[in-house]
Short mmCIF file of C-alpha atoms in Angstrom, two decimals:
data_model
loop_
_atom_site.label_atom_id
_atom_site.label_comp_id
_atom_site.label_asym_id
_atom_site.label_seq_id
_atom_site.Cartn_x
_atom_site.Cartn_y
_atom_site.Cartn_z
CA MET A 907 109.46 93.04 79.10
CA THR A 908 113.19 92.54 78.57
CA SER A 909 115.38 94.46 80.98
CA GLY A 910 118.24 96.63 79.83
CA PRO A 911 121.37 97.77 81.67
CA ASP A 912 119.74 100.84 83.18
CA ASN A 913 116.10 99.78 83.54
CA VAL A 914 114.23 101.00 86.61
CA LEU A 915 110.71 99.91 87.48
CA VAL A 916 108.74 102.40 89.56
CA VAL A 917 105.80 100.77 91.33
CA GLY A 918 103.14 103.40 91.98
CA ALA A 919 101.91 106.17 89.69
CA GLY A 920 100.94 108.78 92.28
CA ILE A 921 102.76 112.08 92.73
CA ILE A 922 105.74 110.39 94.45
CA GLY A 923 106.08 107.79 91.70
CA LEU A 924 105.85 110.46 88.99
CA ALA A 925 108.53 112.56 90.71
CA CYS A 926 110.82 109.51 90.94
CA ALA A 927 110.22 108.73 87.26
CA HIS A 928 111.03 112.33 86.31
CA TYR A 929 114.37 112.51 88.07
CA LEU A 930 115.35 108.94 87.13
CA SER A 931 114.60 109.62 83.48
CA ARG A 932 116.48 112.89 83.60
CA ALA A 933 119.48 110.99 85.04
CA GLY A 934 119.50 108.73 81.98
CA HIS A 935 117.67 105.67 83.25
CA HIS A 936 115.06 103.79 81.22
CA VAL A 937 111.95 104.04 83.38
CA THR A 938 108.69 102.09 83.48
CA VAL A 939 105.94 103.02 85.90
CA VAL A 940 103.37 100.39 86.87
CA ASP A 941 100.22 100.92 88.94
CA GLN A 942 97.32 98.75 90.07
CA GLY A 943 94.92 101.51 88.95
CA ARG A 944 95.31 104.60 86.79
CA VAL A 945 97.94 107.33 86.95
CA GLY A 946 97.26 109.64 89.87
CA GLY A 947 94.14 107.73 90.86
CA GLY A 948 94.91 107.41 94.58
CA CYS A 949 95.69 110.01 97.22
CA SER A 950 97.30 112.23 94.58
CA HIS A 951 93.89 112.87 93.02
CA GLY A 952 91.61 114.53 95.53
CA ASN A 953 93.74 116.32 98.11
CA CYS A 954 93.85 120.11 98.47
CA GLY A 955 97.10 120.52 96.59
CA HIS A 956 98.81 122.72 99.14
CA ILE A 957 102.59 122.94 98.82
CA CYS A 958 103.40 123.69 102.44
CA ALA A 959 107.06 124.55 102.94
CA SER A 960 105.86 126.19 106.20
CA HIS A 961 104.52 122.87 107.50
CA VAL A 962 107.72 122.12 109.35
CA LEU A 963 106.29 120.66 112.55
CA PRO A 964 105.56 116.94 112.28
CA MET A 965 102.35 115.16 113.30
CA THR A 966 104.05 114.01 116.51
CA ASP A 967 102.93 117.18 118.31
CA PRO A 968 102.27 116.66 122.06
CA ALA A 969 98.72 117.96 121.45
CA ALA A 970 98.09 115.01 119.09
CA LEU A 971 97.73 112.66 122.08
CA ARG A 972 94.97 114.76 123.60
CA GLU A 973 93.20 115.07 120.22
CA GLY A 974 93.37 111.35 119.69
CA LEU A 975 91.79 110.63 123.08
CA VAL A 976 89.06 113.24 122.51
CA SER A 977 88.25 111.61 119.18
CA LEU A 978 87.25 108.38 120.91
CA VAL A 979 84.17 110.08 122.31
CA ARG A 980 83.58 112.93 119.83
CA ARG A 981 82.00 111.72 116.57
CA ASP A 982 82.81 114.88 114.62
CA ALA A 983 86.49 115.15 115.65
CA PRO A 984 88.58 116.23 112.64
CA PHE A 985 91.42 113.96 113.86
CA LYS A 986 89.89 110.63 114.72
CA VAL A 987 91.29 107.29 115.91
CA ARG A 988 88.89 104.42 115.40
CA PRO A 989 89.49 101.67 117.99
CA GLN A 990 91.01 98.61 116.32
CA TRP A 991 92.40 95.51 117.97
CA ARG A 992 95.08 94.89 115.38
CA VAL A 993 98.45 94.25 117.05
CA PRO A 994 100.40 96.27 114.39
CA MET A 995 98.03 99.19 114.89
CA LEU A 996 98.35 99.10 118.68
CA TRP A 997 102.14 98.92 118.39
CA TRP A 998 102.08 101.82 115.92
CA LEU A 999 100.00 103.95 118.31
CA LEU A 1000 102.39 103.19 121.19
CA GLN A 1001 105.43 104.19 119.14
CA PHE A 1002 103.65 107.32 117.87
CA ALA A 1003 102.73 108.31 121.45
CA ARG A 1004 106.31 107.87 122.60
CA ARG A 1005 107.41 110.47 120.05
CA CYS A 1006 104.87 113.08 121.03
CA THR A 1007 107.29 115.14 123.12
CA ARG A 1008 108.61 118.62 122.39
CA ARG A 1009 112.23 117.40 122.11
CA ARG A 1010 111.44 114.62 119.63
CA MET A 1011 109.02 116.84 117.74
CA LEU A 1012 111.70 119.49 117.18
CA GLU A 1013 114.25 116.84 116.18
CA ALA A 1014 111.90 115.41 113.56
CA ALA A 1015 110.97 118.94 112.41
CA ARG A 1016 114.59 119.75 111.58
CA HIS A 1017 114.78 116.72 109.32
CA GLN A 1018 111.39 117.51 107.79
CA GLN A 1019 112.39 121.08 107.05
CA THR A 1020 115.35 119.85 105.02
CA ILE A 1021 113.19 117.93 102.57
CA LEU A 1022 110.48 120.61 102.52
CA GLU A 1023 112.93 123.35 101.56
CA SER A 1024 114.51 121.15 98.92
CA SER A 1025 111.12 120.37 97.42
CA ARG A 1026 110.06 124.01 97.32
CA SER A 1027 113.25 124.85 95.45
CA GLU A 1028 112.76 121.92 93.05
CA TYR A 1029 109.14 122.97 92.37
CA ALA A 1030 110.33 126.44 91.44
CA ALA A 1031 112.80 124.95 88.95
CA LEU A 1032 110.17 122.60 87.49
CA VAL A 1033 107.72 125.43 86.98
CA ALA A 1034 110.35 127.70 85.45
CA ALA A 1035 111.41 124.95 83.06
CA GLY A 1036 107.83 124.27 82.01
CA ASP A 1037 107.99 120.66 83.21
CA ILE A 1038 104.80 121.05 85.24
CA ASP A 1039 101.80 123.36 85.36
CA GLY A 1040 98.80 122.00 87.29
CA GLU A 1041 97.45 125.51 87.98
CA TRP A 1042 100.56 126.36 89.99
CA ARG A 1043 100.08 129.33 92.33
CA GLY A 1044 103.06 130.65 94.27
CA ASP A 1045 101.35 133.40 96.28
CA GLY A 1046 101.38 131.70 99.67
CA LEU A 1047 98.92 130.00 102.00
CA LEU A 1048 96.66 131.72 104.53
CA TYR A 1049 95.98 130.10 107.91
CA VAL A 1050 92.70 131.56 109.19
CA LEU A 1051 91.62 131.48 112.84
CA ARG A 1052 88.08 131.89 114.05
CA THR A 1053 88.65 132.58 117.76
CA ASN A 1054 91.05 134.64 119.86
CA ASN A 1055 92.19 131.44 121.61
CA GLY A 1056 92.96 129.99 118.19
CA VAL A 1057 94.96 133.07 117.19
CA ASN A 1058 96.94 133.02 120.44
CA ALA A 1059 97.76 129.31 120.13
CA PHE A 1060 98.75 129.71 116.50
CA ALA A 1061 100.85 132.79 117.33
CA ASP A 1062 102.85 130.66 119.78
CA MET A 1063 103.47 128.07 117.05
CA ASP A 1064 104.33 130.81 114.56
CA ALA A 1065 106.88 132.21 117.01
CA MET A 1066 108.43 128.75 117.35
CA LEU A 1067 108.64 128.42 113.58
CA ARG A 1068 110.30 131.80 113.32
CA ASP A 1069 112.74 131.34 116.21
CA GLU A 1070 113.66 127.68 115.69
CA PHE A 1071 113.42 127.31 111.90
CA GLY A 1072 113.46 130.81 110.38
CA VAL A 1073 110.00 130.40 108.84
CA ALA A 1074 108.16 133.70 109.09
CA ALA A 1075 104.54 134.68 108.43
CA THR A 1076 102.71 137.96 108.07
CA ARG A 1077 100.04 138.34 110.73
CA LEU A 1078 96.68 139.77 109.72
CA GLU A 1079 94.09 141.01 112.18
CA GLY A 1080 90.46 140.03 111.86
CA ASP A 1081 89.29 143.36 110.45
CA GLN A 1082 91.91 143.08 107.68
CA LEU A 1083 90.68 139.75 106.36
CA PRO A 1084 87.72 140.76 104.17
CA GLY A 1085 89.99 143.22 102.38
CA PHE A 1086 92.69 140.56 101.92
CA ASP A 1087 90.19 138.03 100.60
CA PRO A 1088 86.53 139.11 100.17
CA ALA A 1089 85.40 135.47 100.42
CA LEU A 1090 86.18 135.51 104.18
CA ARG A 1091 83.47 136.36 106.67
CA THR A 1092 83.60 139.34 108.97
CA GLY A 1093 84.16 138.70 112.66
CA LEU A 1094 87.05 136.27 112.31
CA ALA A 1095 89.85 136.64 114.85
CA GLY A 1096 92.89 136.76 112.50
CA ALA A 1097 95.19 134.92 110.15
CA PHE A 1098 98.80 134.21 109.28
CA HIS A 1099 100.05 134.36 105.71
CA TYR A 1100 103.06 132.21 104.73
CA PRO A 1101 104.30 133.68 101.41
CA GLY A 1102 106.69 130.82 100.70
CA ASP A 1103 103.88 128.30 100.29
CA ALA A 1104 102.07 127.45 97.07
CA SER A 1105 99.22 125.37 95.66
CA VAL A 1106 98.32 123.26 92.67
CA ARG A 1107 95.35 121.37 91.29
CA PRO A 1108 96.54 117.83 92.06
CA ASP A 1109 94.72 115.93 89.31
CA ALA A 1110 95.79 118.45 86.68
CA LEU A 1111 99.39 118.33 87.94
CA VAL A 1112 99.70 114.53 87.80
CA ARG A 1113 97.91 114.31 84.45
CA GLY A 1114 100.18 116.91 82.87
CA TRP A 1115 103.33 115.58 84.43
CA ALA A 1116 102.57 112.05 83.25
CA ALA A 1117 102.00 113.32 79.70
CA SER A 1118 105.32 115.14 79.79
CA LEU A 1119 107.07 111.99 81.05
CA ARG A 1120 105.53 109.90 78.25
CA ASP A 1121 106.90 112.42 75.76
CA CYS A 1122 110.33 111.86 77.32
CA GLY A 1123 110.14 108.10 76.91
CA VAL A 1124 108.83 106.96 80.28
CA ARG A 1125 106.51 103.95 79.89
CA PHE A 1126 103.32 103.61 81.93
CA GLU A 1127 101.52 100.32 82.67
CA GLU A 1128 98.13 101.09 84.24
CA ASN A 1129 95.60 98.69 85.81
CA ARG A 1130 98.32 96.14 86.39
CA ARG A 1131 98.32 94.70 89.93
CA LEU A 1132 101.39 93.13 91.49
CA THR A 1133 100.79 89.55 92.63
CA GLY A 1134 104.29 88.45 93.64
CA VAL A 1135 107.99 89.18 93.72
CA ARG A 1136 110.89 87.01 92.61
CA ALA A 1137 114.07 87.48 94.65
CA ARG A 1138 117.46 85.79 94.53
CA ALA A 1139 120.73 86.39 96.42
CA GLY A 1140 119.54 89.59 98.11
CA GLU A 1141 118.05 91.22 95.02
CA VAL A 1142 114.69 91.33 93.25
CA VAL A 1143 114.95 89.75 89.83
CA GLY A 1144 111.39 90.42 88.75
CA VAL A 1145 107.81 91.02 89.77
CA GLU A 1146 104.66 89.12 88.83
CA THR A 1147 101.53 90.99 87.85
CA ASP A 1148 98.06 89.89 86.92
CA SER A 1149 99.01 90.37 83.25
CA GLY A 1150 102.50 88.91 83.21
CA PRO A 1151 105.98 89.38 84.63
CA ILE A 1152 108.12 92.52 84.59
CA SER A 1153 111.85 92.63 85.19
CA ALA A 1154 114.31 95.47 85.68
CA ASP A 1155 117.70 96.22 87.18
CA GLN A 1156 116.38 98.36 90.04
CA TYR A 1157 112.98 98.83 91.64
CA VAL A 1158 111.37 101.84 93.37
CA ILE A 1159 108.37 101.21 95.61
CA ALA A 1160 106.21 104.35 95.70
CA THR A 1161 102.83 102.87 96.54
CA GLY A 1162 101.75 105.20 99.36
CA ALA A 1163 99.60 103.68 102.08
CA TRP A 1164 99.69 100.31 100.28
CA SER A 1165 103.43 100.07 100.73
CA ALA A 1166 103.17 98.16 104.00
CA ARG A 1167 101.28 95.35 102.25
CA LEU A 1168 103.76 95.26 99.40
CA ALA A 1169 106.68 95.29 101.87
CA SER A 1170 105.37 92.09 103.43
CA THR A 1171 105.60 90.50 99.97
CA LEU A 1172 109.22 91.61 99.94
CA GLY A 1173 109.87 89.91 103.26
CA THR A 1174 109.93 92.96 105.52
CA SER A 1175 107.54 95.15 107.51
CA LEU A 1176 106.96 98.89 107.49
CA PRO A 1177 105.32 100.88 110.33
CA LEU A 1178 102.75 102.54 108.07
CA GLU A 1179 99.11 103.24 108.86
CA PRO A 1180 96.62 104.59 106.33
CA GLY A 1181 95.39 108.04 107.36
CA LYS A 1182 92.07 108.63 105.66
CA GLY A 1183 91.11 112.05 104.35
CA TYR A 1184 88.13 113.48 102.47
CA SER A 1185 87.43 116.19 99.95
CA LEU A 1186 84.47 117.79 98.22
CA THR A 1187 84.96 119.43 94.82
CA MET A 1188 82.34 121.90 93.59
CA SER A 1189 81.80 124.60 91.03
CA ARG A 1190 83.12 128.01 92.05
CA PRO A 1191 80.74 130.05 94.23
CA ASP A 1192 80.15 133.65 93.26
CA ARG A 1193 82.42 134.80 96.07
CA CYS A 1194 85.18 132.22 95.70
CA PRO A 1195 88.39 132.56 97.78
CA LYS A 1196 91.27 134.23 95.99
CA HIS A 1197 93.84 132.35 98.02
CA PRO A 1198 94.35 128.76 99.24
CA LEU A 1199 93.29 128.61 102.88
CA LEU A 1200 93.67 126.45 105.95
CA PHE A 1201 91.40 126.52 108.99
CA PRO A 1202 93.55 124.96 111.77
CA GLU A 1203 90.78 124.99 114.38
CA HIS A 1204 88.68 122.70 112.16
CA ARG A 1205 91.52 121.04 110.20
CA VAL A 1206 89.92 121.91 106.87
CA GLY A 1207 91.63 123.25 103.77
CA VAL A 1208 90.26 125.23 100.84
CA THR A 1209 91.72 125.53 97.33
CA PRO A 1210 90.25 127.63 94.52
CA PHE A 1211 90.78 126.22 91.03
CA ARG A 1212 90.30 127.92 87.66
CA ASP A 1213 86.97 126.19 87.17
CA GLY A 1214 86.24 124.76 90.62
CA PHE A 1215 86.57 124.90 94.35
CA ARG A 1216 87.68 122.20 96.82
CA LEU A 1217 87.18 121.67 100.57
CA GLY A 1218 89.24 118.91 102.10
CA SER A 1219 91.36 117.37 104.84
CA MET A 1220 90.54 115.68 108.18
CA LEU A 1221 92.43 112.61 109.31
CA GLU A 1222 91.05 109.25 110.40
CA LEU A 1223 93.10 106.25 111.52
CA CYS A 1224 90.53 103.63 110.55
CA GLY A 1225 92.35 101.15 108.35
CA PHE A 1226 91.51 100.74 104.67
CA ASP A 1227 87.87 101.74 105.00
CA PRO A 1228 86.70 102.89 101.54
CA SER A 1229 83.37 104.38 102.63
CA ILE A 1230 82.54 108.06 102.30
CA PRO A 1231 80.05 108.82 105.09
CA PRO A 1232 77.74 111.69 104.10
CA GLY A 1233 78.21 113.14 107.58
CA ARG A 1234 81.93 113.61 106.97
CA ILE A 1235 81.30 115.47 103.73
CA ALA A 1236 78.65 117.59 105.40
CA GLN A 1237 81.18 118.33 108.13
CA LEU A 1238 83.54 119.85 105.59
CA VAL A 1239 80.87 122.32 104.49
CA ALA A 1240 79.73 123.03 108.07
CA SER A 1241 83.33 123.78 109.08
CA ALA A 1242 83.90 126.08 106.12
CA ARG A 1243 80.66 127.92 106.90
CA HIS A 1244 82.35 129.46 109.97
CA TYR A 1245 84.90 131.18 107.71
CA LEU A 1246 83.51 131.68 104.20
CA VAL A 1247 80.68 133.85 102.96
CA GLU A 1248 79.82 131.14 100.43
CA PRO A 1249 81.16 127.77 101.51
CA GLU A 1250 79.45 125.86 98.69
CA GLY A 1251 79.31 125.95 94.92
CA ALA A 1252 76.07 125.31 93.06
CA GLU A 1253 77.30 122.01 91.55
CA VAL A 1254 78.91 119.14 93.42
CA ARG A 1255 81.45 117.55 91.04
CA GLU A 1256 83.13 114.96 93.24
CA THR A 1257 83.16 113.52 96.74
CA TRP A 1258 86.38 111.68 97.49
CA SER A 1259 88.39 109.88 100.11
CA GLY A 1260 91.94 108.57 100.08
CA TRP A 1261 94.60 107.16 102.39
CA ARG A 1262 97.85 108.91 103.30
CA PRO A 1263 100.79 106.74 104.39
CA ILE A 1264 101.70 107.70 107.97
CA THR A 1265 104.81 106.59 109.86
CA TRP A 1266 105.00 106.63 113.64
CA ASP A 1267 107.76 109.28 113.62
CA SER A 1268 106.01 111.43 110.97
CA LEU A 1269 108.96 111.27 108.59
CA PRO A 1270 108.94 109.69 105.11
CA ILE A 1271 110.71 106.43 104.27
CA ILE A 1272 113.28 106.97 101.47
CA GLY A 1273 116.18 104.63 100.87
CA ARG A 1274 117.33 101.13 99.95
CA MET A 1275 115.73 98.16 101.64
CA PRO A 1276 118.21 96.62 104.06
CA ARG A 1277 117.97 93.06 102.67
CA LEU A 1278 117.22 93.79 99.00
CA GLY A 1279 119.98 95.88 97.54
CA ASN A 1280 118.23 96.86 94.30
CA VAL A 1281 114.96 98.02 95.88
CA VAL A 1282 114.46 101.64 96.97
CA LEU A 1283 111.46 102.73 99.08
CA ALA A 1284 109.75 106.10 98.61
CA THR A 1285 106.72 106.25 100.87
CA GLY A 1286 105.41 107.45 104.23
CA HIS A 1287 104.88 111.10 103.30
CA HIS A 1288 101.70 111.41 105.43
CA MET A 1289 99.80 114.57 104.52
CA LEU A 1290 102.71 116.17 102.67
CA GLY A 1291 103.16 113.93 99.62
CA MET A 1292 102.41 116.75 97.18
CA THR A 1293 104.83 118.99 98.99
CA MET A 1294 107.69 116.52 99.35
CA ALA A 1295 107.44 114.83 95.94
CA PRO A 1296 110.19 116.64 93.98
CA ALA A 1297 112.86 116.33 96.69
CA THR A 1298 111.91 112.68 97.15
CA GLY A 1299 112.23 112.02 93.44
CA ARG A 1300 115.60 113.69 93.23
CA LEU A 1301 116.86 111.83 96.29
CA VAL A 1302 115.65 108.48 94.91
CA ALA A 1303 117.43 109.12 91.61
CA GLU A 1304 120.62 109.92 93.50
CA ILE A 1305 120.36 106.71 95.55
CA VAL A 1306 119.61 104.57 92.47
CA GLY A 1307 122.54 106.12 90.61
CA ASP A 1308 124.90 105.88 93.62
CA ARG A 1309 125.47 109.63 93.44
CA THR A 1310 126.11 112.01 96.33
CA PRO A 1311 122.69 112.93 97.75
CA HIS A 1312 121.74 116.61 97.81
CA ILE A 1313 120.27 116.21 101.32
CA ASP A 1314 121.20 113.82 104.12
CA PRO A 1315 119.13 110.65 103.55
CA ALA A 1316 119.89 109.07 106.92
CA PRO A 1317 116.84 110.44 108.81
CA PHE A 1318 114.53 108.92 106.17
CA SER A 1319 116.26 105.55 105.89
CA PRO A 1320 114.16 102.33 106.17
CA GLY A 1321 116.89 101.08 108.49
CA ARG A 1322 115.75 103.42 111.27
CA PHE A 1323 112.94 101.01 112.13
#
């Protein structure tokens, strides 16, 4: 492919890559997107599709250390660390643990809120303009608690969100829940509704967005795996793939959890670990939830679709393990059974697992690579890739075009490592 004066190659066709392609194309660049698989075939496919502007607090919560230790002896822990004797993994765990303090958590949360609020605003504009659909629902997200202890702990966190970040929820008592959503069981302790949140069907969103981008002239090269990079004088001059070379003026790396491996090809390292999650997609039960739900005590999410129903979440630090243990899928249903009258649909349509890219400070990596001036990274969005995608895409387009960024990019810079 012959490069032109404004050619940008986006590597990665997940939700982050699509968002980058959208804003780059809108800024006047000629964009090609290349992926080793199909568009939206990775972690953007099977997640719960929650757009969580309320999810301000990062993963570096002080409680995460305790949960990680418990997971070593508890087989069904929703957050699980599998012992691995890889030096990069051990170093990553050490750096993550160092950041699990209240002070550092709040500092990271302020940076995270900036990109979350930007993304929520961008999503509203995209929906209003008809650029995306994906079964968009803007009626909030309901966090449901089973026990009084769970309600009390969540109430403390909700108060922190309100007092420190201005994020407010409506509290519902247990006896109000069946009236709010008849799919919820009686006897639950309570819930918190965040009206600023939203949800989508991820596979429908990426499929529709990609089609819209094609109509706008964005080129897609699927099933094309990168095998090498050609660099000269501090810039990439082209990439090699298993079906020939591609060249461009600027390059955006949006390859999710695989970005660390690609970064090594580019002569650098990224502190990314793949965080494995699972989902189960079924037909709609007779009493299907009306709202997207989260069950914090079990770390399970629920999303109703027009013609389906998905249970998902959990987090395992286990490397690139592609297996889908039946016990983990059964655990999703068993967890949902505590909350839902009908936790299963009659037909199982898909069992799925994918890897989220997790940094040790729980913030994404967005910015130019320090030693390759025409390469921009857009990765490390952990469990909030769907939520952060539009703001990331806009910020990447601003960086590529040397325009004033709409949010401060410094907290997300690759140079912080």
